[in-house]
Coordinates of C-alpha atoms and ligand atoms in Angstrom, one line a residue:
M1 CA -46.3 -116.8 -24.9
S2 CA -45.0 -114.6 -22.3
N3 CA -41.4 -113.4 -22.6
R4 CA -38.9 -113.5 -19.9
Y5 CA -36.5 -111.1 -21.4
S6 CA -37.5 -107.8 -22.8
E7 CA -36.9 -107.4 -26.5
V8 CA -37.0 -103.5 -26.1
W9 CA -34.2 -101.8 -24.6
N10 CA -34.4 -99.4 -21.7
L11 CA -32.8 -96.0 -22.6
D12 CA -34.3 -94.1 -19.7
T13 CA -31.8 -95.5 -17.2
I14 CA -29.2 -93.6 -19.1
F15 CA -31.3 -90.3 -19.8
P16 CA -35.0 -90.5 -19.2
G17 CA -37.4 -89.4 -22.0
G18 CA -35.7 -90.1 -25.3
S19 CA -34.9 -87.2 -27.7
R20 CA -37.2 -85.0 -25.4
S21 CA -35.1 -85.9 -22.5
K22 CA -34.6 -82.8 -20.3
E23 CA -31.5 -84.3 -18.8
F24 CA -29.9 -85.1 -22.1
K25 CA -30.4 -81.4 -23.1
A26 CA -28.8 -80.4 -19.8
H27 CA -26.0 -82.9 -20.5
L28 CA -25.3 -81.1 -24.0
E29 CA -25.2 -77.5 -22.7
A30 CA -23.1 -78.4 -19.7
L31 CA -20.7 -80.3 -22.2
E32 CA -20.5 -77.3 -24.5
T33 CA -19.8 -74.9 -21.7
E34 CA -17.2 -77.2 -20.4
L35 CA -15.4 -77.7 -23.9
T36 CA -15.5 -73.9 -24.5
A37 CA -14.1 -73.0 -21.1
F38 CA -11.3 -75.7 -21.1
Q39 CA -10.3 -74.8 -24.7
A40 CA -10.0 -71.3 -23.8
E41 CA -8.0 -72.0 -20.8
M42 CA -5.6 -74.2 -22.7
D43 CA -5.2 -71.5 -25.3
R44 CA -4.3 -68.9 -22.5
T45 CA -1.8 -71.5 -21.1
Q46 CA -0.4 -72.1 -24.4
E47 CA -0.1 -68.4 -25.2
E48 CA 1.8 -67.7 -22.0
E49 CA 4.0 -70.6 -23.0
N50 CA 3.3 -72.1 -19.8
E51 CA 4.8 -75.8 -19.8
D52 CA 4.3 -76.5 -16.2
V53 CA 4.2 -80.4 -16.5
D54 CA 1.7 -80.6 -13.7
L55 CA -0.7 -78.3 -15.1
W56 CA -0.5 -80.1 -18.4
A57 CA -1.0 -83.5 -16.8
D58 CA -4.2 -82.1 -15.1
Y59 CA -5.4 -81.1 -18.6
V60 CA -4.8 -84.6 -20.0
N61 CA -7.0 -86.0 -17.0
R62 CA -9.7 -83.3 -17.6
A63 CA -9.6 -84.2 -21.3
Q64 CA -10.4 -87.8 -20.5
E65 CA -13.3 -87.0 -18.4
V66 CA -14.7 -84.6 -20.9
G67 CA -14.0 -87.3 -23.6
K68 CA -16.3 -89.8 -21.5
K69 CA -18.9 -87.1 -21.6
A70 CA -18.8 -86.4 -25.2
R71 CA -19.1 -90.2 -25.9
E72 CA -21.8 -90.6 -23.6
A73 CA -23.9 -88.1 -25.9
S74 CA -23.0 -89.7 -29.2
A75 CA -23.8 -93.2 -27.9
F76 CA -27.2 -91.9 -27.0
I77 CA -27.7 -90.3 -30.1
S78 CA -26.9 -93.6 -32.1
C79 CA -29.6 -95.4 -30.0
L80 CA -32.1 -92.7 -30.6
T81 CA -31.7 -92.4 -34.4
A82 CA -31.4 -96.2 -34.7
Q83 CA -34.7 -97.1 -32.7
D84 CA -36.8 -94.6 -34.7
V85 CA -35.4 -93.4 -38.2
T86 CA -38.4 -90.9 -38.3
D87 CA -37.1 -89.1 -35.0
D88 CA -36.3 -85.7 -36.5
L89 CA -35.5 -84.4 -33.1
A90 CA -33.0 -86.9 -32.4
R91 CA -31.4 -86.2 -35.8
L92 CA -31.2 -82.4 -34.9
L93 CA -29.5 -83.3 -31.5
G94 CA -27.2 -85.4 -33.6
G95 CA -26.0 -82.2 -35.4
K96 CA -25.3 -80.7 -32.1
T97 CA -23.5 -83.7 -30.8
K98 CA -21.2 -83.8 -33.9
Q99 CA -20.2 -80.0 -33.2
L100 CA -19.3 -81.0 -29.7
A101 CA -17.4 -83.9 -30.9
S102 CA -15.3 -81.7 -33.1
K103 CA -14.6 -79.4 -30.2
Y104 CA -13.5 -82.2 -28.3
A105 CA -11.1 -83.1 -31.1
S106 CA -9.7 -79.5 -31.1
V107 CA -9.0 -80.1 -27.3
M108 CA -7.2 -83.1 -28.1
T109 CA -5.2 -81.3 -30.9
T110 CA -4.2 -78.7 -28.5
I111 CA -3.0 -81.4 -26.0
D112 CA -1.1 -83.2 -28.8
E113 CA 0.7 -79.9 -29.6
Q114 CA 1.9 -79.6 -26.0
L115 CA 2.9 -83.2 -26.0
L116 CA 5.0 -82.4 -29.0
S117 CA 6.5 -79.0 -27.7
F118 CA 7.8 -80.5 -24.4
N119 CA 11.8 -80.8 -24.5
S120 CA 13.0 -84.2 -23.4
E121 CA 13.5 -83.0 -19.9
Q122 CA 9.9 -81.9 -19.4
W123 CA 8.8 -85.0 -21.2
G124 CA 10.6 -87.1 -18.7
A125 CA 9.2 -85.2 -15.6
F126 CA 5.9 -85.3 -17.2
T127 CA 5.6 -89.1 -18.0
A128 CA 7.4 -89.9 -14.7
R129 CA 4.1 -88.9 -12.9
D130 CA 2.3 -92.0 -12.0
D131 CA -1.0 -90.9 -13.8
M132 CA 0.9 -90.2 -17.0
N133 CA 3.0 -93.2 -16.8
Q134 CA -0.1 -95.4 -16.6
I135 CA -1.0 -94.1 -20.1
L136 CA 2.5 -93.9 -21.5
F137 CA 1.8 -96.0 -24.6
N138 CA -1.1 -93.6 -25.5
L139 CA 0.9 -90.4 -24.8
N140 CA 3.8 -91.7 -26.8
E141 CA 1.4 -92.6 -29.5
R142 CA -0.1 -89.2 -29.6
R143 CA 3.0 -87.6 -29.8
E144 CA 4.6 -89.7 -32.7
N145 CA 1.5 -89.1 -34.6
A146 CA 1.6 -85.4 -33.8
K147 CA 5.2 -85.3 -35.1
D148 CA 4.0 -86.8 -38.4
K149 CA 1.4 -84.1 -38.9
L150 CA 1.1 -80.4 -39.7
S151 CA 1.5 -77.8 -37.0
G152 CA -1.4 -77.6 -34.6
D153 CA -3.1 -74.6 -36.1
K154 CA -2.8 -76.1 -39.6
E155 CA -4.3 -79.4 -38.5
K156 CA -7.1 -77.5 -36.7
L157 CA -7.9 -75.6 -40.0
I158 CA -8.0 -79.0 -41.8
Q159 CA -10.3 -80.2 -39.1
S160 CA -12.7 -77.4 -39.5
L161 CA -12.6 -77.4 -43.3
S162 CA -13.1 -81.1 -43.4
V163 CA -16.9 -80.5 -42.0
D164 CA -17.9 -79.2 -45.2
G165 CA -15.2 -80.2 -47.7
Y166 CA -14.9 -83.8 -46.5
H167 CA -17.3 -85.1 -44.1
A168 CA -20.1 -83.5 -46.2
W169 CA -19.3 -85.8 -49.2
G170 CA -19.9 -88.8 -47.1
E171 CA -23.2 -87.3 -45.8
M172 CA -24.1 -86.6 -49.4
Y173 CA -23.6 -90.3 -50.3
N174 CA -26.2 -91.1 -47.6
T175 CA -28.7 -88.7 -48.8
I176 CA -28.4 -90.1 -52.4
V177 CA -28.7 -93.5 -51.0
G178 CA -31.8 -92.5 -48.9
R179 CA -33.6 -91.2 -52.0
M180 CA -32.8 -94.2 -54.1
K181 CA -35.4 -96.9 -55.0
V182 CA -34.8 -100.2 -56.6
E183 CA -37.8 -101.2 -58.8
I184 CA -38.7 -105.0 -58.9
E185 CA -41.5 -107.0 -60.1
E186 CA -43.2 -109.1 -57.7
N187 CA -46.4 -111.2 -58.2
G188 CA -47.0 -109.2 -61.3
E189 CA -46.7 -105.8 -59.7
T190 CA -43.8 -103.4 -59.8
K191 CA -42.6 -102.4 -56.3
A192 CA -40.3 -99.6 -55.5
L193 CA -37.9 -100.9 -52.7
S194 CA -35.4 -98.9 -50.5
V195 CA -32.0 -100.2 -51.2
G196 CA -32.0 -102.0 -47.7
Q197 CA -35.0 -103.8 -48.6
A198 CA -33.8 -104.8 -51.9
S199 CA -30.4 -106.0 -50.5
N200 CA -32.4 -108.3 -48.2
K201 CA -33.9 -110.1 -51.2
L202 CA -30.5 -110.8 -52.6
S203 CA -30.5 -113.9 -50.4
D204 CA -33.9 -115.1 -51.3
K205 CA -34.2 -119.1 -51.8
S206 CA -35.2 -118.6 -55.5
R207 CA -32.5 -118.0 -57.8
E208 CA -34.6 -116.5 -60.5
K209 CA -35.8 -113.9 -57.8
R210 CA -32.3 -113.2 -56.6
K211 CA -31.2 -112.7 -60.2
H212 CA -33.8 -110.2 -60.9
V213 CA -33.3 -108.4 -57.7
F214 CA -29.6 -108.3 -58.3
D215 CA -30.0 -107.0 -62.1
R216 CA -32.3 -104.2 -60.8
Y217 CA -30.2 -103.3 -57.8
E218 CA -27.1 -103.0 -60.0
K219 CA -29.1 -101.1 -62.4
A220 CA -30.2 -98.5 -59.7
W221 CA -26.6 -97.8 -58.4
A222 CA -25.3 -97.5 -62.1
Q223 CA -28.1 -95.0 -62.7
E224 CA -26.6 -92.8 -60.0
S225 CA -23.1 -93.8 -60.8
D226 CA -22.1 -90.3 -61.8
L227 CA -23.2 -88.9 -58.4
F228 CA -21.4 -91.6 -56.5
A229 CA -18.2 -91.2 -58.6
S230 CA -18.3 -87.6 -57.7
T231 CA -18.8 -88.0 -54.0
L232 CA -16.0 -90.7 -53.9
N233 CA -13.5 -88.8 -56.0
H234 CA -14.0 -85.6 -54.0
L235 CA -13.6 -87.4 -50.5
A236 CA -10.6 -89.3 -51.7
G237 CA -9.2 -86.1 -53.2
F238 CA -9.5 -84.4 -49.9
R239 CA -7.8 -87.2 -48.1
L240 CA -5.0 -87.3 -50.7
E241 CA -4.5 -83.5 -50.4
T242 CA -4.2 -83.7 -46.7
Y243 CA -1.8 -86.5 -46.8
G244 CA 0.4 -84.7 -49.4
A245 CA 0.5 -81.7 -47.2
R246 CA 1.6 -83.9 -44.4
G247 CA 4.2 -85.2 -46.7
W248 CA 2.8 -88.7 -46.6
D249 CA 3.1 -90.5 -50.0
E250 CA 1.7 -93.8 -48.8
V251 CA -2.2 -94.2 -48.8
L252 CA -1.9 -97.0 -46.3
K253 CA 0.0 -95.0 -43.7
E254 CA -2.9 -93.7 -41.8
P255 CA -5.1 -96.9 -41.9
L256 CA -2.3 -98.9 -40.6
Q257 CA -1.4 -96.2 -37.9
I258 CA -5.0 -96.3 -36.7
N259 CA -5.2 -99.9 -36.6
R260 CA -1.7 -100.1 -34.8
M261 CA -0.4 -102.5 -37.2
K262 CA 2.6 -103.2 -39.2
K263 CA 2.5 -103.4 -43.2
E264 CA 4.3 -106.6 -42.9
T265 CA 1.4 -108.0 -40.9
L266 CA -1.0 -106.7 -43.4
E267 CA 0.9 -108.4 -46.2
V268 CA 1.5 -111.6 -44.7
M269 CA -2.1 -111.9 -43.7
W270 CA -3.3 -111.4 -47.4
Q271 CA -0.5 -113.7 -48.6
T272 CA -1.4 -116.5 -46.4
I273 CA -5.1 -116.2 -47.1
T274 CA -4.4 -116.1 -50.9
E275 CA -2.4 -119.3 -50.7
N276 CA -5.4 -121.1 -49.0
K277 CA -8.2 -119.9 -51.2
E278 CA -8.2 -122.9 -53.4
A279 CA -10.0 -124.9 -50.6
F280 CA -12.7 -122.4 -50.4
V281 CA -13.1 -122.2 -54.0
K282 CA -13.8 -126.0 -53.9
Y283 CA -16.6 -125.2 -51.3
M284 CA -18.0 -122.5 -53.6
N285 CA -18.1 -125.1 -56.5
R286 CA -19.7 -127.7 -54.1
K287 CA -22.4 -125.0 -53.1
A288 CA -23.0 -124.3 -56.9
E289 CA -23.5 -128.1 -57.4
L290 CA -26.1 -128.2 -54.6
L291 CA -27.9 -125.3 -55.9
G292 CA -27.9 -127.2 -59.3
I293 CA -25.9 -124.5 -61.1
E294 CA -22.6 -124.6 -62.8
R295 CA -20.9 -121.7 -61.3
L296 CA -22.0 -119.3 -58.4
A297 CA -22.7 -115.9 -59.4
M298 CA -22.3 -112.9 -57.0
Y299 CA -25.8 -113.2 -55.9
D300 CA -25.6 -116.9 -55.3
I301 CA -22.8 -116.8 -52.6
S302 CA -24.9 -116.1 -49.6
A303 CA -28.2 -118.0 -50.9
P304 CA -29.5 -120.5 -48.6
I305 CA -29.1 -124.2 -49.3
S306 CA -32.0 -125.3 -47.3
E307 CA -34.6 -123.5 -45.4
N308 CA -35.2 -126.3 -42.9
V309 CA -33.5 -124.7 -40.1
S310 CA -35.2 -124.5 -36.9
E311 CA -36.2 -121.2 -35.4
V312 CA -35.0 -120.1 -31.9
S313 CA -37.3 -118.0 -29.6
Y314 CA -35.4 -114.9 -28.1
D315 CA -35.7 -116.3 -24.7
D316 CA -34.1 -119.5 -25.6
A317 CA -31.5 -117.8 -27.7
A318 CA -30.6 -115.6 -24.5
D319 CA -30.4 -118.7 -22.5
M320 CA -28.5 -120.8 -25.0
I321 CA -25.9 -117.8 -25.3
V322 CA -25.4 -117.6 -21.6
S323 CA -25.0 -121.3 -21.2
Q324 CA -22.4 -121.5 -24.1
F325 CA -20.5 -118.6 -22.9
N326 CA -20.3 -120.3 -19.6
K327 CA -18.2 -123.3 -20.9
F328 CA -15.5 -120.5 -22.1
S329 CA -15.8 -118.1 -19.3
P330 CA -18.2 -117.9 -16.5
K331 CA -17.5 -114.1 -16.3
M332 CA -18.7 -113.6 -19.7
A333 CA -21.6 -115.5 -19.0
E334 CA -22.5 -113.6 -16.1
F335 CA -22.2 -110.3 -18.1
A336 CA -24.5 -111.4 -20.9
Q337 CA -27.0 -112.5 -18.2
K338 CA -26.9 -108.9 -16.6
A339 CA -27.3 -107.5 -20.2
F340 CA -30.6 -109.5 -20.7
D341 CA -31.8 -108.8 -17.4
E342 CA -31.3 -105.0 -17.3
E343 CA -32.8 -104.6 -20.8
W344 CA -29.7 -103.5 -22.6
I345 CA -30.9 -105.1 -25.7
E346 CA -33.2 -103.7 -28.5
A347 CA -34.2 -106.8 -30.5
E348 CA -37.8 -106.1 -31.5
S349 CA -38.8 -106.7 -35.1
R350 CA -40.9 -103.6 -35.9
E351 CA -41.2 -100.8 -38.5
G352 CA -39.2 -97.7 -38.3
K353 CA -35.9 -99.2 -36.9
R354 CA -32.7 -98.9 -38.8
P355 CA -31.5 -102.3 -40.3
G356 CA -28.4 -103.9 -39.2
G357 CA -26.7 -104.2 -35.7
F358 CA -24.5 -102.5 -33.4
C359 CA -23.3 -102.3 -29.9
T360 CA -22.5 -98.8 -28.3
S361 CA -21.1 -98.0 -24.9
F362 CA -21.7 -95.4 -22.3
P363 CA -18.6 -94.7 -20.6
L364 CA -20.2 -92.5 -17.8
S365 CA -22.9 -95.0 -16.9
E366 CA -20.5 -97.8 -17.5
Q367 CA -23.3 -99.7 -19.6
S368 CA -23.7 -100.7 -23.2
R369 CA -26.7 -100.9 -25.5
I370 CA -27.2 -103.5 -28.1
F371 CA -29.3 -102.9 -31.3
M372 CA -30.6 -105.4 -33.7
T373 CA -33.8 -107.0 -35.2
Y374 CA -34.3 -110.3 -33.9
D375 CA -36.4 -112.8 -36.1
G376 CA -35.3 -116.2 -34.8
S377 CA -32.7 -117.2 -37.4
A378 CA -29.5 -118.9 -36.5
S379 CA -27.6 -115.8 -38.0
N380 CA -29.7 -113.7 -35.6
V381 CA -28.5 -115.6 -32.8
A382 CA -24.9 -115.3 -33.9
T383 CA -25.5 -111.5 -34.2
L384 CA -26.6 -111.3 -30.9
A385 CA -23.8 -113.2 -29.3
H386 CA -21.6 -111.0 -31.4
E387 CA -22.9 -107.7 -30.1
L388 CA -22.6 -109.1 -26.5
G389 CA -18.9 -109.9 -27.3
H390 CA -18.4 -106.2 -28.0
A391 CA -20.2 -105.1 -24.8
Y392 CA -18.2 -107.5 -22.8
H393 CA -14.9 -106.0 -24.4
Q394 CA -15.9 -102.6 -23.2
Y395 CA -17.0 -104.1 -19.6
V396 CA -13.6 -105.4 -18.8
M397 CA -11.9 -102.2 -19.9
N398 CA -14.3 -100.0 -17.9
D399 CA -11.8 -99.2 -14.9
L400 CA -9.0 -98.2 -17.2
P401 CA -8.1 -94.6 -18.0
Q402 CA -10.3 -93.4 -20.7
I403 CA -7.4 -92.9 -23.3
S404 CA -6.4 -96.4 -22.9
Q405 CA -10.0 -97.7 -23.7
R406 CA -9.8 -96.6 -27.2
Y407 CA -9.1 -99.5 -29.4
A408 CA -8.9 -99.7 -33.2
M409 CA -11.3 -101.7 -35.6
N410 CA -9.1 -104.5 -36.3
V411 CA -9.1 -105.6 -32.5
A412 CA -12.7 -104.1 -32.0
E413 CA -14.0 -107.3 -33.8
T414 CA -11.9 -109.9 -31.7
A415 CA -14.3 -110.2 -28.8
S416 CA -17.3 -110.1 -31.0
T417 CA -16.1 -112.6 -33.4
F418 CA -15.0 -114.9 -30.5
A419 CA -18.5 -114.8 -28.8
E420 CA -20.1 -115.4 -32.2
M421 CA -17.9 -118.4 -32.7
I422 CA -18.8 -120.1 -29.5
V423 CA -22.5 -119.7 -30.2
A424 CA -22.2 -120.7 -33.9
D425 CA -20.1 -123.8 -33.0
A426 CA -22.8 -124.9 -30.4
T427 CA -25.7 -124.3 -33.0
V428 CA -23.9 -126.6 -35.5
K429 CA -23.3 -129.2 -33.0
A430 CA -26.9 -129.1 -31.8
A431 CA -28.4 -129.5 -35.4
K432 CA -31.2 -132.0 -35.5
T433 CA -30.6 -133.2 -39.1
D434 CA -27.6 -133.4 -41.5
E435 CA -29.6 -131.0 -43.8
E436 CA -29.7 -128.4 -41.0
K437 CA -26.0 -129.0 -40.1
I438 CA -25.1 -128.5 -43.8
Q439 CA -27.0 -125.1 -43.9
L440 CA -25.5 -124.1 -40.6
L441 CA -21.9 -124.8 -41.8
D442 CA -22.8 -123.0 -45.0
D443 CA -23.6 -120.0 -43.0
K444 CA -20.2 -120.2 -41.4
L445 CA -18.2 -120.8 -44.6
N446 CA -20.1 -118.1 -46.1
R447 CA -18.4 -115.8 -43.6
S448 CA -14.9 -117.0 -44.3
V449 CA -15.6 -116.3 -48.1
A450 CA -16.8 -112.7 -47.2
F451 CA -13.7 -111.9 -45.2
F452 CA -11.1 -113.8 -47.5
M453 CA -12.6 -112.8 -50.9
N454 CA -15.1 -110.1 -50.5
I455 CA -13.2 -107.9 -48.3
H456 CA -10.0 -108.6 -50.2
S457 CA -11.5 -107.4 -53.3
R458 CA -12.5 -104.2 -51.5
F459 CA -9.0 -103.9 -50.3
L460 CA -7.6 -104.6 -53.8
F461 CA -10.0 -102.0 -55.3
E462 CA -9.6 -99.3 -53.0
T463 CA -5.6 -99.6 -53.0
R464 CA -5.7 -99.1 -56.9
F465 CA -8.4 -96.5 -56.9
Y466 CA -6.2 -94.3 -54.6
D467 CA -3.3 -95.0 -56.7
E468 CA -5.0 -93.8 -59.7
R469 CA -6.7 -90.9 -57.9
K470 CA -3.4 -89.3 -57.3
N471 CA -3.2 -88.3 -60.9
G472 CA -6.7 -86.8 -60.9
P473 CA -10.4 -87.8 -60.9
V474 CA -11.1 -91.5 -61.9
S475 CA -14.3 -91.7 -64.1
K476 CA -17.2 -93.9 -63.2
E477 CA -16.3 -96.5 -66.3
R478 CA -12.8 -96.9 -64.9
L479 CA -14.2 -97.5 -61.2
N480 CA -16.3 -100.2 -62.6
E481 CA -13.3 -101.8 -64.3
L482 CA -11.3 -101.6 -61.2
M483 CA -13.9 -103.0 -59.3
V484 CA -14.5 -106.2 -61.5
E485 CA -10.9 -106.5 -61.8
A486 CA -10.6 -106.6 -58.0
Q487 CA -13.3 -109.2 -57.7
K488 CA -12.1 -111.4 -60.3
E489 CA -8.6 -111.5 -58.5
A490 CA -10.1 -111.8 -55.0
Y491 CA -12.5 -114.7 -55.9
C492 CA -9.9 -116.4 -58.0
E493 CA -12.3 -116.1 -61.0
S494 CA -14.5 -118.6 -59.7
L495 CA -18.0 -116.6 -60.2
S496 CA -20.0 -116.5 -63.2
D497 CA -21.0 -113.1 -62.6
Y498 CA -19.6 -110.0 -60.8
S499 CA -20.7 -106.6 -59.4
P500 CA -19.3 -103.8 -61.2
S501 CA -21.3 -101.0 -59.2
F502 CA -20.2 -102.4 -55.8
W503 CA -17.9 -99.5 -55.4
A504 CA -21.1 -97.3 -55.3
S505 CA -23.3 -99.6 -53.5
K506 CA -21.0 -100.2 -50.5
L507 CA -21.0 -97.6 -47.9
H508 CA -17.8 -98.4 -46.6
F509 CA -15.9 -96.8 -49.5
H510 CA -17.4 -93.5 -48.4
I511 CA -17.0 -93.6 -44.8
T512 CA -15.1 -90.4 -43.9
G513 CA -14.6 -91.4 -40.2
V514 CA -12.0 -93.9 -41.1
P515 CA -10.0 -94.7 -44.3
F516 CA -9.8 -98.3 -45.7
Y517 CA -12.8 -99.8 -43.7
N518 CA -12.0 -103.3 -45.1
F519 CA -8.9 -105.2 -43.9
P520 CA -9.5 -104.6 -40.3
Y521 CA -12.6 -106.8 -40.6
T522 CA -10.4 -109.8 -42.1
F523 CA -7.7 -109.1 -39.4
G524 CA -10.2 -109.2 -36.6
Y525 CA -12.0 -112.3 -37.9
L526 CA -8.7 -114.2 -38.0
F527 CA -7.3 -112.9 -34.9
S528 CA -10.3 -113.9 -33.1
M529 CA -10.1 -117.4 -34.6
G530 CA -6.6 -117.9 -33.5
I531 CA -7.8 -117.0 -30.0
Y532 CA -10.8 -119.1 -30.3
A533 CA -8.4 -122.2 -31.2
K534 CA -6.3 -121.4 -28.1
A535 CA -9.1 -121.2 -25.8
S536 CA -10.6 -124.3 -27.3
E537 CA -7.3 -126.0 -26.2
E538 CA -7.0 -124.3 -22.7
G539 CA -10.7 -124.5 -21.7
A540 CA -11.4 -122.6 -18.2
A541 CA -7.7 -121.8 -17.9
F542 CA -8.1 -119.2 -20.6
E543 CA -10.7 -116.8 -19.1
E544 CA -8.2 -114.6 -17.2
K545 CA -5.8 -114.5 -20.1
Y546 CA -8.5 -113.6 -22.3
I547 CA -9.4 -110.7 -20.3
D548 CA -5.9 -109.5 -20.1
L549 CA -5.6 -109.6 -23.8
L550 CA -8.8 -107.5 -24.3
R551 CA -7.6 -105.0 -21.6
D552 CA -4.5 -104.3 -23.6
T553 CA -6.2 -103.7 -27.0
G554 CA -6.1 -100.0 -26.4
R555 CA -2.6 -99.9 -25.3
L556 CA -0.4 -102.0 -27.4
E557 CA 0.6 -102.4 -31.0
V558 CA -1.1 -105.7 -32.4
E559 CA 2.2 -107.3 -33.0
E560 CA 3.0 -106.8 -29.3
L561 CA -0.5 -107.7 -28.2
A562 CA -0.1 -110.9 -30.0
I563 CA 3.4 -111.7 -28.5
K564 CA 2.6 -110.9 -25.0
H565 CA -0.9 -112.8 -24.7
L566 CA -0.6 -115.4 -27.4
N567 CA 3.0 -115.8 -27.8
V568 CA 2.7 -115.7 -31.6
D569 CA 4.4 -113.5 -34.3
L570 CA 1.7 -111.8 -36.6
T571 CA 4.6 -110.8 -39.2
K572 CA 4.9 -114.5 -39.9
P573 CA 2.6 -116.8 -41.6
G574 CA 2.2 -119.3 -38.8
F575 CA -0.4 -117.8 -36.8
W576 CA -2.5 -116.9 -39.9
Q577 CA -2.2 -120.5 -41.2
K578 CA -3.3 -122.0 -37.9
A579 CA -6.2 -119.7 -37.7
I580 CA -7.2 -120.7 -41.3
D581 CA -6.7 -124.3 -40.6
F582 CA -9.1 -124.0 -37.8
L583 CA -11.8 -122.8 -40.3
K584 CA -10.8 -125.5 -42.6
Q585 CA -12.4 -128.1 -40.2
D586 CA -15.7 -126.7 -41.0
L587 CA -14.9 -126.8 -44.6
D588 CA -14.0 -130.5 -44.5
T589 CA -17.1 -131.3 -42.5
F590 CA -19.2 -129.6 -45.1
M591 CA -17.3 -131.3 -48.0
E592 CA -17.9 -134.7 -46.2
L593 CA -21.6 -134.2 -45.4
T594 CA -22.3 -133.0 -49.0
R595 CA -20.4 -135.8 -50.8
K596 CA -22.9 -137.9 -52.6
Ligands
ZN601 ZN1 -18.7 -106.2 -34.9

């Protein structure tokens, strides 16, 4: 069967030659030279106490250009390391790229210092310039954030100490995970699996097998838990020390700031979810019945109910995605077609690829690349649509100033989830049998449970852990306890088994790039659901509104974004309730179809 669309991406149109690319090497060298010279020039200007607003505006513009170059490099590295995990050269270049990213961060710190040091008259003149006025939100934001931090030299010192004292703990975590093996018995043989391979088997059709793998998986993490307790305590300690030095007493301050959202919004979101959990517990109980067990265990939640679901070829998936997108937005459909035609997607199933999926964008080339492994399942089709949603989000922002293109994780998942929902809904509608429909609905509801319960448990755990960590290191036994308590609460005590080692097995607690890598997921999911509900009502008229909303994701607080483009107040339960009600339609259909 010949394929119409390539399942292997084309990286040569960005830099030819992969990790041996001369062009990429030259790009890195030029970038390093430019960053060094730029920093030196700004340092001199600062020393001379030159506060010429036009000169500094020029620096801001140059910083945006150099920012694009740095981003282009790190995007290329993510693609290289994902397509072949054994590419040592790519990993080496990755180290270099990180150094350059840190130099770029210093450049931005210098600019922040200057923004802060302008007096009100200078600030007025600076922001009255057309180019600066266009990015006023971002300039104000940086200035306000800088006010909240220590002086520039101290912040730069923290940045440089964090390479070995903070990020290193995150890397150590990855090193330990990379070495771990999960031993399982299969067909009378003992097999040593990587944690990634083992975790794939956690959704096996056979409950006995799931339970076996789960037990061994938990055991493997428990065995290393003293190391993980150490990495987690140290990186949390570094974070808390930094917050303390800046005079911040609230752990959520930084994550909320990064996500440009109010604490009220976060609280009302969790509150509304909690009030609606009962319905989802009913779904989980029904699923237990269908699986012939009394209560679901942690390892049953994403177990399949049926395996009789049709597979979809890559070509058919591509055509289906394009035609479904077209119903909501011809522009989005056209964009997706372009991504397939121009080989932006790496979907081939082969050895040596990193697991998971992502989308990364190249600001200089104004292109994106999508990475995943396509096996023909309905969830693969959804993932493909999801990543295309990310790429489209970037695409509609391409002509904006670089500083206004940077959106946070909570809105990052908006376009992706929206795209995914379009396709997942269409797949359910196209189901040939009730059995297939039930399975597809189960996939969707499963996601709601993940966002409302699993992510909630992570949020509860992390909040409580950081509270206790303020008083000193937290033991692994206590971490296990905190984890199970959080899971029981988040899942409304509805499960028969919990996962005490989850704090160790979940990478997200150990990510140093962004703190609290959890609640933004749930926010993004429900936010996009609210948009999807609106799009379903408005049809084609929604296209332009949707584009306008996406374009503002890098230059508005989320509460303002919602008022401006959706006319809703995120600090009130109404919006959240409506989004949840929308999801409950699937729940009702599921309950209806599975009633005996
Ligand atoms: Zn995503």
